[in-house]
Amino acid sequence: MTDTRTKLLDAAADALREHEAAQASARTIAGRAGVNQALIFYHFGTVSELIEAACHRAVDEAADHYREQFDRVTSLPGLLDVGRELHQRERSVGNVAMMAHLMSGAGNDPILASAARYAMSRWNAEIEPVVARVLRDSPLAEITDSAGLACAVSASFIGLELYEGVDPEGAANALDSLERLGVLVDVFDDLGPIARRALRSKLKAVRATEPRRA
Amino acid sequence: MTDTRTKLLDAAADALREHEAAQASARTIAGRAGVNQALIFYHFGTVSELIEAACHRAVDEAADHYREQFDRVTSLPGLLDVGRELHQRERSVGNVAMMAHLMSGAGNDPILASAARYAMSRWNAEIEPVVARVLRDSPLAEITDSAGLACAVSASFIGLELYEGVDPEGAANALDSLERLGVLVDVFDDLGPIARRALRSKLKAVRATEPRRA
DNA sequence: GTCTATAAGATGATAGAC
DNA sequence: GTCTATCATCTTATAGAC
């Protein structure tokens, strides 16, 4: 099972996970895998296709790993707990960095773009039903759609990862702030009918004065 | 004023603003500027230093442009309004893409990293006092610090930009969801003492069961 | 300041021996 | 399947004429 193909897939994923990304060239990846550079083209055709395959495998593994944890989530605090664990694990493993570099390079390379699209859609497919289930009984269900929220969460993860590479301390502060803001949602659910009524009337006012675009 | 230096700065910024980024090489930038490739090294030393200078200029211009608008903000809805305008303008101009590519390349190149650090700190310096002023009289001031929130907002902007390059529709949905979530904060301010009390007790409970890390 | 020419090296990819 | 050797092209950067 540790044949050349998987060696190359591992090496490509590692290259993207670490600082490099721009240095994810055929020669460096092959060197990392301990195999000849020409084998990349024999097995995968192009470097981009190797990277695509590596990311495909990585995101599938990660999503599968969290599936049952997601299934057990029934409350928003519970979702935040899984999210925090997921963020820390994926970050330490380097998968978030991989995604960030993938999306950043998507502008130049259509193959990388399709890989990025697959990765994001895969994560959203996991997150979206959980968000929907958790918000179903909350007054928040009336102001947000779960699909949009899932996208927002994914995008923010990516942004925080990039930000962390530039200013680790600031990124940690940002994450703390977001977590504390999550308490706000929690309080809302506990407030019950009073908040629900206030929210409804407020929403009406906002929708009247500021019609949504397009 | 349209000398070679500024021509090169313009061309470098444009290269980063558009799809390319990876193709922001000395030759392509010089070609875009309509000058000889060797002049980049004469005027800036290295390609990275040219890019750094271009980003420095771009973020200074943009931040100055919004300074007085930020100063006029007194409420959270007002802040969201400016944020929405800022996001759309900076996006259409391409500055957010520039930042994203800058941060993505920061891992490889220490000069790009310092440019990214400057850009983020510059924006945070503008946003942070506004957030602090707006939240001062809100019960939310007790659960979030303005510095962390400012970082979170900046990072999320970056992430959304990258996400938009991969899935434009999803990014639009995400932005809509976040905007609608902003109404939630608005409602909180209007609820007054009831919410304030509920929030305080909830915070106590959360802090007791789940001590913050490090 | 601006140009040409060029060094010195990395890149993706292929041909062909084994 | 794997290797060596190689192509054509791109890269940053410099030397030196003007």
Coordinates of C-alpha atoms in Angstrom, one line a residue, chain B:
Chain B
M1 CA 4.5 62.1 -11.1
T2 CA 3.9 59.2 -13.5
D3 CA 7.6 58.3 -13.5
T4 CA 8.9 54.8 -13.7
R5 CA 8.7 54.1 -10.0
T6 CA 5.0 54.8 -9.8
K7 CA 4.4 53.0 -13.1
L8 CA 6.0 49.9 -11.5
L9 CA 4.0 50.3 -8.3
D10 CA 0.8 50.5 -10.2
A11 CA 1.6 47.5 -12.3
A12 CA 2.6 45.4 -9.3
A13 CA -0.6 46.3 -7.5
D14 CA -2.6 45.5 -10.5
A15 CA -0.9 42.1 -11.0
L16 CA -1.7 41.2 -7.4
R17 CA -5.3 42.5 -7.6
E18 CA -6.1 40.3 -10.6
H19 CA -6.2 36.6 -10.9
E20 CA -2.5 36.1 -11.2
A21 CA -0.4 36.6 -8.1
A22 CA 1.7 33.6 -8.9
Q23 CA 2.5 35.3 -12.2
A24 CA 3.5 38.5 -10.5
S25 CA 7.1 38.1 -11.8
A26 CA 9.5 40.8 -12.7
R27 CA 8.9 40.4 -16.4
T28 CA 5.1 40.4 -16.3
I29 CA 5.0 43.4 -13.9
A30 CA 7.6 45.3 -16.0
G31 CA 5.6 44.5 -19.2
R32 CA 2.5 45.7 -17.6
A33 CA 4.2 49.0 -16.6
G34 CA 5.7 49.3 -20.1
V35 CA 9.2 49.6 -18.8
N36 CA 12.3 47.4 -18.8
Q37 CA 12.5 44.5 -16.5
A38 CA 15.9 45.5 -15.1
L39 CA 14.5 48.7 -13.7
I40 CA 12.6 46.8 -11.0
F41 CA 15.9 45.8 -9.5
Y42 CA 17.4 49.2 -10.0
H43 CA 14.5 51.0 -8.2
F44 CA 13.4 48.4 -5.6
G45 CA 16.2 45.8 -5.3
T46 CA 14.0 42.7 -5.5
V47 CA 10.6 41.8 -6.8
S48 CA 9.3 41.2 -3.2
E49 CA 10.4 44.7 -2.2
L50 CA 8.5 46.2 -5.1
I51 CA 5.4 44.2 -4.1
E52 CA 5.8 45.3 -0.5
A53 CA 6.0 48.9 -1.5
A54 CA 3.0 48.6 -3.7
C55 CA 0.9 47.0 -1.0
H56 CA 2.1 49.5 1.5
R57 CA 0.9 52.3 -0.7
A58 CA -2.4 50.6 -1.5
V59 CA -3.4 49.9 2.1
D60 CA -2.4 53.5 3.2
E61 CA -4.6 55.0 0.5
A62 CA -7.5 52.8 1.3
A63 CA -7.3 53.3 5.0
D64 CA -7.1 57.1 4.6
H65 CA -10.0 57.0 2.3
Y66 CA -12.2 55.5 5.0
R67 CA -10.9 57.3 8.0
E68 CA -13.5 60.1 8.1
Q69 CA -16.3 57.7 7.4
F70 CA -15.1 55.6 10.3
D71 CA -15.0 58.7 12.5
R72 CA -18.6 59.4 11.8
V73 CA -19.8 56.0 12.9
T74 CA -21.6 56.0 16.3
S75 CA -23.8 52.9 16.2
L76 CA -23.4 49.3 15.3
P77 CA -25.8 49.4 12.3
G78 CA -23.8 52.4 11.1
L79 CA -20.6 50.4 11.4
L80 CA -22.1 47.6 9.4
D81 CA -23.2 50.1 6.7
V82 CA -19.7 51.4 6.3
G83 CA -18.4 47.8 6.5
R84 CA -20.6 46.8 3.7
E85 CA -19.6 49.7 1.5
L86 CA -16.0 49.2 2.3
H87 CA -16.2 45.5 1.4
Q88 CA -17.8 46.1 -1.9
R89 CA -15.5 49.0 -2.9
E90 CA -12.3 47.2 -1.8
R91 CA -13.5 44.1 -3.5
S92 CA -14.3 45.7 -6.8
V93 CA -11.0 47.6 -6.7
G94 CA -9.2 44.3 -5.9
N95 CA -7.5 45.3 -2.7
V96 CA -9.0 42.4 -0.7
A97 CA -7.6 40.0 -3.3
M98 CA -4.3 41.7 -3.0
M99 CA -4.3 41.1 0.7
A100 CA -5.3 37.5 0.4
H101 CA -2.5 36.8 -2.0
L102 CA -0.1 38.7 0.2
M103 CA -1.0 36.6 3.2
S104 CA -1.0 33.4 1.3
G105 CA 2.6 34.1 0.1
A106 CA 3.8 35.3 3.4
G107 CA 4.8 31.8 4.4
N108 CA 7.5 31.6 1.8
D109 CA 8.8 35.2 1.7
P110 CA 9.6 37.2 4.9
I111 CA 9.4 40.4 3.0
L112 CA 5.8 39.6 1.9
A113 CA 5.1 38.5 5.4
S114 CA 6.1 41.9 6.8
A115 CA 4.0 43.6 4.1
A116 CA 1.0 41.5 5.2
R117 CA 1.7 42.3 8.8
Y118 CA 1.7 46.0 8.1
A119 CA -1.5 45.8 6.1
M120 CA -3.4 44.0 8.7
S121 CA -2.1 46.1 11.6
R122 CA -3.0 49.2 9.6
W123 CA -6.6 48.1 9.1
N124 CA -7.0 46.9 12.7
A125 CA -5.7 50.3 13.9
E126 CA -8.6 51.9 12.0
I127 CA -11.3 49.4 12.9
E128 CA -10.5 48.8 16.6
P129 CA -11.3 52.2 18.0
V130 CA -14.5 52.3 16.1
V131 CA -15.6 48.9 17.4
A132 CA -14.6 50.1 20.9
R133 CA -16.6 53.3 20.6
V134 CA -19.7 51.5 19.2
L135 CA -19.8 48.8 21.8
R136 CA -19.0 51.0 24.8
D137 CA -22.6 51.4 25.8
S138 CA -23.7 48.0 24.8
P139 CA -24.0 45.0 27.1
L140 CA -21.8 43.2 24.5
A141 CA -18.8 45.2 25.8
E142 CA -18.7 42.8 28.7
I143 CA -18.1 39.7 26.6
T144 CA -15.8 40.9 23.8
D145 CA -12.7 43.0 23.4
S146 CA -12.6 45.4 20.5
A147 CA -9.1 44.4 19.4
G148 CA -10.0 40.8 19.0
L149 CA -13.2 41.6 17.2
A150 CA -11.3 43.9 14.8
C151 CA -8.9 41.0 14.0
A152 CA -11.8 38.6 13.5
V153 CA -13.5 41.0 11.1
S154 CA -10.4 41.5 9.1
A155 CA -9.6 37.8 8.9
S156 CA -13.1 36.9 7.9
F157 CA -12.9 39.5 5.1
I158 CA -9.8 37.8 3.8
G159 CA -11.4 34.3 4.0
L160 CA -14.6 35.5 2.2
E161 CA -12.5 36.9 -0.6
L162 CA -10.7 33.7 -1.2
Y163 CA -13.9 31.8 -0.9
E164 CA -15.5 34.0 -3.5
G165 CA -12.9 33.0 -6.0
V166 CA -13.9 29.4 -5.6
D167 CA -17.7 29.7 -5.1
P168 CA -19.1 33.1 -5.8
E169 CA -22.7 32.1 -5.0
G170 CA -21.8 30.6 -1.7
A171 CA -19.7 33.6 -0.7
A172 CA -22.7 35.9 -1.4
N173 CA -24.9 33.7 0.8
A174 CA -22.3 33.7 3.5
L175 CA -22.2 37.5 3.5
D176 CA -25.9 37.8 3.6
S177 CA -26.1 35.4 6.6
L178 CA -23.5 37.4 8.5
E179 CA -25.3 40.7 7.8
R180 CA -28.5 39.2 9.1
L181 CA -26.7 38.0 12.1
G182 CA -25.7 41.6 12.8
V183 CA -29.4 42.3 13.5
L184 CA -29.1 40.1 16.5
V185 CA -26.6 42.4 18.1
D186 CA -28.9 45.3 17.3
V187 CA -31.8 43.6 19.1
F188 CA -29.6 43.1 22.1
D189 CA -28.9 46.7 22.6
D190 CA -32.6 47.5 22.4
L191 CA -33.6 44.9 24.9
G192 CA -32.0 46.8 27.7
P193 CA -31.8 45.6 31.4
I194 CA -33.6 42.3 30.8
A195 CA -31.1 41.1 28.3
R196 CA -28.2 42.6 30.2
R197 CA -29.1 40.6 33.3
A198 CA -29.6 37.4 31.3
L199 CA -26.3 37.9 29.6
R200 CA -24.5 38.4 32.8
S201 CA -25.8 35.3 34.5
K202 CA -25.2 33.3 31.4
L203 CA -21.6 34.5 31.2
K204 CA -21.0 33.5 34.8
A205 CA -22.3 30.0 34.1
V206 CA -20.2 29.6 31.0
R207 CA -17.0 30.9 32.6
A208 CA -17.5 28.6 35.5
T209 CA -18.0 25.4 33.5
E210 CA -15.6 26.1 30.7
P211 CA -12.5 28.0 31.9
R212 CA -10.6 29.8 29.1
R213 CA -7.4 28.3 27.9
A214 CA -4.0 29.5 28.8

